């Protein structure tokens, strides 16, 4: 096995495990996604909420 093939195989196994975990822990996964998304938006630009839509503050 080459190093690239080994890394690819490990990545695929980890991805499969993450998908299976997400199926059984959907609520935790959704909460995690929302937390990551909110953190990214806070860092990227100032967010102003208006009628459940987000606009870039200028």
CSV table of C-alpha atoms in Angstrom, one decimal:
chain,number,residue,atom,x,y,z
A,1,UNK,CA,0.0,0.0,0.0
A,2,UNK,CA,1.2,3.5,-0.8
A,3,UNK,CA,1.0,6.3,1.8
A,4,UNK,CA,-1.6,8.2,-0.2
A,5,UNK,CA,-3.8,5.1,-0.5
A,6,UNK,CA,-3.5,4.5,3.2
A,7,UNK,CA,-4.5,8.0,4.0
A,8,UNK,CA,-7.4,7.8,1.6
A,9,UNK,CA,-8.6,4.6,3.2
A,10,UNK,CA,-8.4,6.0,6.7
A,11,UNK,CA,-10.2,9.1,5.7
A,12,UNK,CA,-13.0,7.1,4.2
A,13,UNK,CA,-13.4,4.9,7.3
A,14,UNK,CA,-13.5,8.0,9.5
A,15,UNK,CA,-16.1,9.6,7.2
A,16,UNK,CA,-18.2,6.5,7.3
A,17,UNK,CA,-18.0,6.4,11.1
A,18,UNK,CA,-19.0,10.1,11.3
A,19,UNK,CA,-22.0,9.5,9.1
A,20,UNK,CA,-23.1,6.5,11.2
A,21,UNK,CA,-22.7,8.6,14.4
A,22,UNK,CA,-24.7,11.4,12.9
A,23,UNK,CA,-27.6,9.1,12.1
A,24,UNK,CA,-27.8,7.9,15.7
A,25,UNK,CA,-27.1,11.3,17.3
A,26,UNK,CA,-29.0,13.7,14.9
A,27,UNK,CA,-29.9,16.3,17.5
A,28,UNK,CA,-26.4,16.6,18.8
A,29,UNK,CA,-25.1,16.9,15.2
A,30,UNK,CA,-27.6,19.7,14.4
A,31,UNK,CA,-26.7,21.6,17.5
A,32,UNK,CA,-23.0,21.3,16.7
A,33,UNK,CA,-23.6,22.5,13.1
A,34,UNK,CA,-25.5,25.5,14.4
A,35,UNK,CA,-22.7,26.3,16.8
A,36,UNK,CA,-20.0,26.1,14.1
A,37,UNK,CA,-22.1,28.2,11.7
A,38,UNK,CA,-22.7,30.9,14.3
A,39,UNK,CA,-19.1,31.0,15.2
A,40,UNK,CA,-18.0,31.3,11.6
A,41,UNK,CA,-20.5,34.1,11.0
A,42,UNK,CA,-19.4,36.0,14.1
A,43,UNK,CA,-15.7,35.9,12.9
A,44,UNK,CA,-16.3,36.7,9.3
A,45,UNK,CA,-18.5,39.8,9.5
A,46,UNK,CA,-21.0,41.6,11.8
A,47,UNK,CA,-24.4,40.0,11.4
A,48,UNK,CA,-27.7,41.9,11.6
A,49,UNK,CA,-30.9,39.8,11.9
A,50,UNK,CA,-34.0,41.1,10.2
A,51,UNK,CA,-37.1,39.0,9.6
A,52,UNK,CA,-35.2,35.7,10.0
A,53,UNK,CA,-32.7,36.7,7.3
A,54,UNK,CA,-29.1,37.6,7.7
A,55,UNK,CA,-27.5,40.6,6.0
A,56,UNK,CA,-24.0,41.9,6.0
A,57,UNK,CA,-23.8,45.0,8.1
A,58,UNK,CA,-22.0,47.9,6.3
